[in-house]
mmCIF file of C-alpha atoms in Angstrom:
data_model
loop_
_atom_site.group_PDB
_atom_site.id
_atom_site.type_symbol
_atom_site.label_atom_id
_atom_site.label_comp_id
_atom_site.label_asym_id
_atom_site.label_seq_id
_atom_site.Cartn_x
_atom_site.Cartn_y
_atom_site.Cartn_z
ATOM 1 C CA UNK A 1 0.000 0.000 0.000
ATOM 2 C CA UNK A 2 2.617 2.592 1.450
ATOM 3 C CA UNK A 3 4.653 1.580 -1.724
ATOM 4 C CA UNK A 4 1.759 1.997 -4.128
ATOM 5 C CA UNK A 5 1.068 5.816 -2.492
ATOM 6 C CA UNK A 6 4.719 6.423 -3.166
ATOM 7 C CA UNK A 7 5.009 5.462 -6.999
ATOM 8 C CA UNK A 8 1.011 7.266 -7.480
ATOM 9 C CA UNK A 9 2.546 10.540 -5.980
ATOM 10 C CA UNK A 10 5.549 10.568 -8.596
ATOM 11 C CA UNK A 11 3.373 10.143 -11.066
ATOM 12 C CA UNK A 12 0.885 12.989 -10.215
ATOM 13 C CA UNK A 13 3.853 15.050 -9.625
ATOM 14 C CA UNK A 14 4.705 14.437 -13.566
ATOM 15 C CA UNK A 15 8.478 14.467 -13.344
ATOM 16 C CA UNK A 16 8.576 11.386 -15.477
ATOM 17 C CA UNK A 17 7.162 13.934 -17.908
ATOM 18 C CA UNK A 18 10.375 15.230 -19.710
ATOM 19 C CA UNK A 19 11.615 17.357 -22.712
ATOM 20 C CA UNK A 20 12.302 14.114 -24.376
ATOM 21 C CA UNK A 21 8.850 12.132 -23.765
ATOM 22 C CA UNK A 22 6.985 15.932 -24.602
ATOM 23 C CA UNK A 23 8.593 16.019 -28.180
ATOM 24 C CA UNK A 24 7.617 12.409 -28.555
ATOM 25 C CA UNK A 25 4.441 12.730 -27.561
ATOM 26 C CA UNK A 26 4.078 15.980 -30.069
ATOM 27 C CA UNK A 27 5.518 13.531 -33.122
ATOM 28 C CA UNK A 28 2.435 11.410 -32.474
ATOM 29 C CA UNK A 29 0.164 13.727 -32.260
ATOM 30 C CA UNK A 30 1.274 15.709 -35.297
ATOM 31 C CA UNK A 31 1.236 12.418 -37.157
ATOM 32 C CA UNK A 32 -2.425 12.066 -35.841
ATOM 33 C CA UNK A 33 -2.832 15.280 -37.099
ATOM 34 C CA UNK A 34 -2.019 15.089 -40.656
ATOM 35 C CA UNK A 35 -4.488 12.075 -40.659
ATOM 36 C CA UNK A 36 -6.981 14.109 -39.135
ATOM 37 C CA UNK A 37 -6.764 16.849 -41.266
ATOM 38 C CA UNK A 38 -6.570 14.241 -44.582
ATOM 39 C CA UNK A 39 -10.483 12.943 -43.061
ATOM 40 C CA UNK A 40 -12.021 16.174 -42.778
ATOM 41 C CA UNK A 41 -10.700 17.467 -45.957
ATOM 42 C CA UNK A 42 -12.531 14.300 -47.370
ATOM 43 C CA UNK A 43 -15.460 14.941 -45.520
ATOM 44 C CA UNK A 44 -15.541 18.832 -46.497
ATOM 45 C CA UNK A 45 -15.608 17.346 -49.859
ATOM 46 C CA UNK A 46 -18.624 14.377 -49.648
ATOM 47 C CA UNK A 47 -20.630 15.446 -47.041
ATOM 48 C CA UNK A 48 -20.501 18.713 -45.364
ATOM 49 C CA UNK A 49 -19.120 21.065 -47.965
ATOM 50 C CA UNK A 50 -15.780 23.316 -46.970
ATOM 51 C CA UNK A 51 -15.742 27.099 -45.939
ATOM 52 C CA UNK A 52 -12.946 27.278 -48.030
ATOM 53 C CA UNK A 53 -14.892 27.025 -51.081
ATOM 54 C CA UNK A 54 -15.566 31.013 -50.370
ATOM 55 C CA UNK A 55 -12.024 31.552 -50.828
ATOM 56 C CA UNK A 56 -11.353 29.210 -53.582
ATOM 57 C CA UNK A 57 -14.409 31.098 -55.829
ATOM 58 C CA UNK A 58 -12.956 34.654 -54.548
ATOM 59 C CA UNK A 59 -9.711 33.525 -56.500
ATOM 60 C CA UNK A 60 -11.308 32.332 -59.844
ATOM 61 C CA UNK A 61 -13.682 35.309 -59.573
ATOM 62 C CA UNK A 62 -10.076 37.696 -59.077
ATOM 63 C CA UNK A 63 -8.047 35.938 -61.569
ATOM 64 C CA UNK A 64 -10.987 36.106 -63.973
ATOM 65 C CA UNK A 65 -11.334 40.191 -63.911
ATOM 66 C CA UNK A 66 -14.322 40.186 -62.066
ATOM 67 C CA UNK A 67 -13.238 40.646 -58.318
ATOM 68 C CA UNK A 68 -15.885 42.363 -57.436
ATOM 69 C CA UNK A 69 -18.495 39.444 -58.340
ATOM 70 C CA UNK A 70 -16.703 38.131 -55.213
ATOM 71 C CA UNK A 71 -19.151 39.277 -53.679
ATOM 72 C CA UNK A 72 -22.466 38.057 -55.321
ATOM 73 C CA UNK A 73 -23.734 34.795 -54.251
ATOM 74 C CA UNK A 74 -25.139 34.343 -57.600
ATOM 75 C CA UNK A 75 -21.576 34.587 -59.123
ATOM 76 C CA UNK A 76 -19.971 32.236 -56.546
ATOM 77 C CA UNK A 77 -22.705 29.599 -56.349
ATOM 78 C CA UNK A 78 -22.146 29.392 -60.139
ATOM 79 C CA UNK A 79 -18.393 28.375 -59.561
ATOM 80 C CA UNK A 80 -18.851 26.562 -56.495
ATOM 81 C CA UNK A 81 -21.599 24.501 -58.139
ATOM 82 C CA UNK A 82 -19.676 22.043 -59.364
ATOM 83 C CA UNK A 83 -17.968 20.826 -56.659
ATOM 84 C CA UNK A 84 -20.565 21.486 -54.113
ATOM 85 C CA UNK A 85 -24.236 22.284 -55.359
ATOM 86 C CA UNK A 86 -26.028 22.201 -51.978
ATOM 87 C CA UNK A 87 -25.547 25.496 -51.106
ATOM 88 C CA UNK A 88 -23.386 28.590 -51.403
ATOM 89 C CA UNK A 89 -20.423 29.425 -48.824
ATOM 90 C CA UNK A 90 -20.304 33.440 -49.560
ATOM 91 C CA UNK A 91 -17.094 35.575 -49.274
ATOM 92 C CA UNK A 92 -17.348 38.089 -46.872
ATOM 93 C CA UNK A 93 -13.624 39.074 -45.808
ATOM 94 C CA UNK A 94 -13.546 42.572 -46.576
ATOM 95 C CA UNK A 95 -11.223 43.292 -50.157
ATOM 96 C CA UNK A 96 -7.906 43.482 -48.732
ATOM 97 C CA UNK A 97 -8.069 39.969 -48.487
ATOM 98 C CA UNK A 98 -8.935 39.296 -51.690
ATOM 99 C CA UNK A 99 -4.858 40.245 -52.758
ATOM 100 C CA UNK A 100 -4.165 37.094 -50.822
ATOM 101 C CA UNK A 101 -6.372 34.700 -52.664
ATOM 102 C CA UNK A 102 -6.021 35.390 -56.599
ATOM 103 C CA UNK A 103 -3.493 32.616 -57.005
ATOM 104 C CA UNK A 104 -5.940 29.952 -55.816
ATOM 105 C CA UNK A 105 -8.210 30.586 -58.839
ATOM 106 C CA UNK A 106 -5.176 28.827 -60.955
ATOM 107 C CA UNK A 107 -6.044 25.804 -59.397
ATOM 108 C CA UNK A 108 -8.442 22.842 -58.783
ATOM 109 C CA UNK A 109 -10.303 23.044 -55.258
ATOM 110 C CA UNK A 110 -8.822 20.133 -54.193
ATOM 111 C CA UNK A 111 -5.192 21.568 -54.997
ATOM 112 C CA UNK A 112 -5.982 24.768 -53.871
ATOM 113 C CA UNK A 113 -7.216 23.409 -50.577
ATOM 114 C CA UNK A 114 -3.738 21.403 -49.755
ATOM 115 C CA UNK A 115 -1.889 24.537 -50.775
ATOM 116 C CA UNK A 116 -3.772 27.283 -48.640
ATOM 117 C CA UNK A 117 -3.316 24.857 -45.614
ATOM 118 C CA UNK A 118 0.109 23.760 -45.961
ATOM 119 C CA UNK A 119 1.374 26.783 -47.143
ATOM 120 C CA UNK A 120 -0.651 28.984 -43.999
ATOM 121 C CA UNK A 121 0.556 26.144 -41.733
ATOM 122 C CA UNK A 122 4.339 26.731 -42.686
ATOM 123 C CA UNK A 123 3.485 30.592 -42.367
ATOM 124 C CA UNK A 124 2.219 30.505 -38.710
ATOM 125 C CA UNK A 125 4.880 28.022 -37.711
ATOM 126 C CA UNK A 126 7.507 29.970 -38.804
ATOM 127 C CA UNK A 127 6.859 33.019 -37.776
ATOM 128 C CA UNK A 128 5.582 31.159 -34.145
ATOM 129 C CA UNK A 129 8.555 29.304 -33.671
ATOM 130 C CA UNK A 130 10.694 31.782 -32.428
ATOM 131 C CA UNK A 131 8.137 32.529 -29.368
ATOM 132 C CA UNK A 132 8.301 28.365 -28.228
ATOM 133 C CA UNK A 133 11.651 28.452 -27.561
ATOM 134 C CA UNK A 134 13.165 24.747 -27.199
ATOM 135 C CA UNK A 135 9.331 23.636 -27.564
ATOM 136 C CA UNK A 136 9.040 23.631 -31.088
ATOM 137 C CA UNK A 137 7.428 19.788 -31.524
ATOM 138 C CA UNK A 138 4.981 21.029 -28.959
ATOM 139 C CA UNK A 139 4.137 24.188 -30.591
ATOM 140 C CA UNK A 140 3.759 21.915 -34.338
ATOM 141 C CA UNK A 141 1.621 19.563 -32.861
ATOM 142 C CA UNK A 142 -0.999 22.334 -30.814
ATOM 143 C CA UNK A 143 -4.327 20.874 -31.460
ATOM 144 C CA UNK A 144 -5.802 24.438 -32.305
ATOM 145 C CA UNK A 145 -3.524 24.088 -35.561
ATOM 146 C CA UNK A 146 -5.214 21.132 -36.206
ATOM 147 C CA UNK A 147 -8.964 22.802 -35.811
ATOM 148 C CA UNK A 148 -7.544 25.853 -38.113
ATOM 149 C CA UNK A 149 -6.324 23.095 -40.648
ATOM 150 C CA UNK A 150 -9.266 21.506 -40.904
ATOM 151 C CA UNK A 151 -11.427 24.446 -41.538
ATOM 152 C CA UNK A 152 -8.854 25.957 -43.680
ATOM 153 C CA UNK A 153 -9.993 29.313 -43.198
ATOM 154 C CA UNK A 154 -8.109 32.437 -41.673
ATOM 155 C CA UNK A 155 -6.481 31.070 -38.494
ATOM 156 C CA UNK A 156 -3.141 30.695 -39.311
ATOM 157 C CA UNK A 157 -2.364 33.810 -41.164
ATOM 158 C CA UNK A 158 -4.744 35.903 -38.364
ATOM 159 C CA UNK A 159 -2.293 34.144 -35.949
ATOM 160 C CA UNK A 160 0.437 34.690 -37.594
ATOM 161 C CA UNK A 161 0.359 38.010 -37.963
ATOM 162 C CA UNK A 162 -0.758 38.372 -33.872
ATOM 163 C CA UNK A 163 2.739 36.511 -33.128
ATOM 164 C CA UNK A 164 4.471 39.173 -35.346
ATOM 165 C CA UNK A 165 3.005 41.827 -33.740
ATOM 166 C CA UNK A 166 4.218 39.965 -30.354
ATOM 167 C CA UNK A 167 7.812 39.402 -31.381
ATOM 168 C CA UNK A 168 8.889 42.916 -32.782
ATOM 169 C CA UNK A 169 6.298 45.421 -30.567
ATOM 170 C CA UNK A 170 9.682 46.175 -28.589
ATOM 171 C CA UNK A 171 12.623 45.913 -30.884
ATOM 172 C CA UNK A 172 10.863 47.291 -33.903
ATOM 173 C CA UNK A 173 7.438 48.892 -32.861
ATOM 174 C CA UNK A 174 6.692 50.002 -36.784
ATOM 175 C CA UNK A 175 6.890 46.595 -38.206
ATOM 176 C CA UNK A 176 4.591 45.379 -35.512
ATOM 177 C CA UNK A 177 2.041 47.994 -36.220
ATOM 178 C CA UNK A 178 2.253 47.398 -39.806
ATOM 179 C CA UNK A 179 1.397 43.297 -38.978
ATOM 180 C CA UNK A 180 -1.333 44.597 -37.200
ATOM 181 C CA UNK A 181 -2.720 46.479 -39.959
ATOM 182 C CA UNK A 182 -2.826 43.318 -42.220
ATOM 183 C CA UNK A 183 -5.581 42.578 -39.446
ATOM 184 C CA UNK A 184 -8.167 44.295 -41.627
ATOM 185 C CA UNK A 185 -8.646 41.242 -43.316
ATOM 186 C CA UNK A 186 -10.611 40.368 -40.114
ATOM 187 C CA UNK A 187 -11.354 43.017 -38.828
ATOM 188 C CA UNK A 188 -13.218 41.968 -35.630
ATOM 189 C CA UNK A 189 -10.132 39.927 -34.350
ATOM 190 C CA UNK A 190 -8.160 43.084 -33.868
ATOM 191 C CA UNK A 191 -10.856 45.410 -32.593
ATOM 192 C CA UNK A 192 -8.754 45.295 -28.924
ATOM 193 C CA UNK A 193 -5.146 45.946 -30.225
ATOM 194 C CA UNK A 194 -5.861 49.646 -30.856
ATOM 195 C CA UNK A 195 -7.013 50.117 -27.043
ATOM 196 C CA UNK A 196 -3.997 48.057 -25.372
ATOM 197 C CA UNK A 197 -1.662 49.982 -27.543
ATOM 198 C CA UNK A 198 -2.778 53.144 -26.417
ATOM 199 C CA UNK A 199 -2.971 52.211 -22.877
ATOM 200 C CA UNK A 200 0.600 51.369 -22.972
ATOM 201 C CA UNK A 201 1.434 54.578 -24.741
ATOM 202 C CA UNK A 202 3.292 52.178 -27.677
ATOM 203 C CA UNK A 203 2.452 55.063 -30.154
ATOM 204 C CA UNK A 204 4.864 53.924 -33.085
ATOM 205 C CA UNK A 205 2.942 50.905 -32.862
ATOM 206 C CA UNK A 206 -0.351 52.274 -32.936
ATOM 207 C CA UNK A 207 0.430 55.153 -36.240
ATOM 208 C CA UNK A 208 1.716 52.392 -37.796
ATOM 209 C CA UNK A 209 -1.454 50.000 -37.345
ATOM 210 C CA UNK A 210 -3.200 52.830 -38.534
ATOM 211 C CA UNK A 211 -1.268 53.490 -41.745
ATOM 212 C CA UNK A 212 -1.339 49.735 -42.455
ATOM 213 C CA UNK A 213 -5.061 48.978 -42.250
ATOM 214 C CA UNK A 214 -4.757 52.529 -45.036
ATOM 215 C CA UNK A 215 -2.224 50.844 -47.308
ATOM 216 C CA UNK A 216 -3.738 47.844 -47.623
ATOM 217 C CA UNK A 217 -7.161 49.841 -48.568
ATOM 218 C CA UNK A 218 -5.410 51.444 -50.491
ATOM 219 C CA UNK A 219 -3.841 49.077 -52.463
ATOM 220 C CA UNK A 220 -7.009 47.037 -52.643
ATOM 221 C CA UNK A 221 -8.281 50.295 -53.956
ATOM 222 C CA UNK A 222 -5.925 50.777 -56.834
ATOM 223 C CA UNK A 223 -6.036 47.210 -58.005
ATOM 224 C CA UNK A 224 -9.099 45.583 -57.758
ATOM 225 C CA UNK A 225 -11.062 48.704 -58.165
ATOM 226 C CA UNK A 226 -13.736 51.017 -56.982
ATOM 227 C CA UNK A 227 -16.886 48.429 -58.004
ATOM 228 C CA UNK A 228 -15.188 45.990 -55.572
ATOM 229 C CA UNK A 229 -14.435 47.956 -52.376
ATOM 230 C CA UNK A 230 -18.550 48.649 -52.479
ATOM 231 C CA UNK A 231 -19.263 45.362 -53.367
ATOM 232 C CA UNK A 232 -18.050 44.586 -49.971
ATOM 233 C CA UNK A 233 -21.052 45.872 -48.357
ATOM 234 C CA UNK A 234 -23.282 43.083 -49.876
ATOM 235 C CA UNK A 235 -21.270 40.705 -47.308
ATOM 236 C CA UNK A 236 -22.875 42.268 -44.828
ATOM 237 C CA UNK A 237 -26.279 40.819 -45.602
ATOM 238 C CA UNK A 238 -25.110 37.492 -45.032
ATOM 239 C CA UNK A 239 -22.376 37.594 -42.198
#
């Protein structure tokens, strides 16, 4: 009994629990992962439909010339038909984002889903992995990668820019700000950052931000076109 208490305490205290085992344990479950992922993508596709679809007709609508038809279900349904005719997943990231998403519209859905995940994965991990320290398997393997992945939506580049603005807000305040511009293309998930920064008087930070979310207007502006930045409002009727 007494010897039983003994070896049940050393477990609860976890120090069998090392950096060696926690990398381990991180391989499997990133390997679990990928397998994960690999089902719902074939489940997005059979069953269910995929989100993604709004981004994948966004890009053939951009590529085509007609980015602003984005933005009418009518247009997307028509290129989301055949690969899902149920019903219509509508775009309604504001323009900006639409920059992001043209080179999609070169591809198949299934391609373009594999690359927008992979390639948004490698993105957020990258720019992450500075921030985990020696806990990089860890940090590969987080299981709120694996719910971004399988949505394939904008969590890893939303994230992604977040841990950039984490990372440089000291060293290089302007860069930061600037990452936290490119947080128009969801808007709602930055609505907090303007209010921190001005409580802690990081005012660089905060201009920059400021010109960012104007640049990338801007730019959205200049090359998609006038027709497109009001298109944008027709989202609302639908998010």
């Amino acid at each position: 009994m007494a010897g039983g208490q003994i070896t049940t305490g050393r477990i609860l205290e976890l120090r069998w629990l090392n950096g060696w085992r926690v990398a381990g344990y991180a391989r499997v479950l990133l390997l679990a992962s990928i397998v994960a992922v690999g089902f719902a993508f074939s489940i997005g596709l059979s069953r269910d439909g995929s989100d993604f679809l709004a981004f994948w007709s966004a890009g053939k609508l951009v590529l085509s010339g007609q980015p602003a038809a984005a933005y009418d279900l009518a247009a997307t349904g028509a290129i989301q038909a055949p690969v899902w005719p149920r019903e219509v997943f509508a775009f309604v990231n504001p323009p900006p984002f639409l920059l992001a998403l043209w080179p999609l519209g070169a591809m198949s859905f299934k391609t373009a889903w594999l690359v927008w995940v992979a390639s948004t994965y490698l993105i957020w991990l990258a720019v992450t992995r500075p921030l985990a320290g020696k806990h990089g398997w860890p940090l590969a393997a987080y299981p709120g990668a694996l719910l971004a992945a399988t949505h394939a939506q904008t969590g890893f580049v939303t994230s992604a820019l977040q841990a950039g603005v984490a990372r440089m807000l000291d060293r290089r305040p302007v860069l930061a700000g600037l990452c936290l511009g490119a947080l128009v293309i969801k808007p709602h998930v930055a609505v907090l950052f303007p209010f921190a920064l001005a409580a802690d008087r990081r005012w660089k930070a905060f201009l920059a931000a400021g010109f960012g979310v104007a640049l990338w207007l801007a730019l959205a502006w200049a090359l998609l076109g006038t027709e497109t930045m009001l298109a944008y409002r027709q989202s609302w009727e639908v998010s």
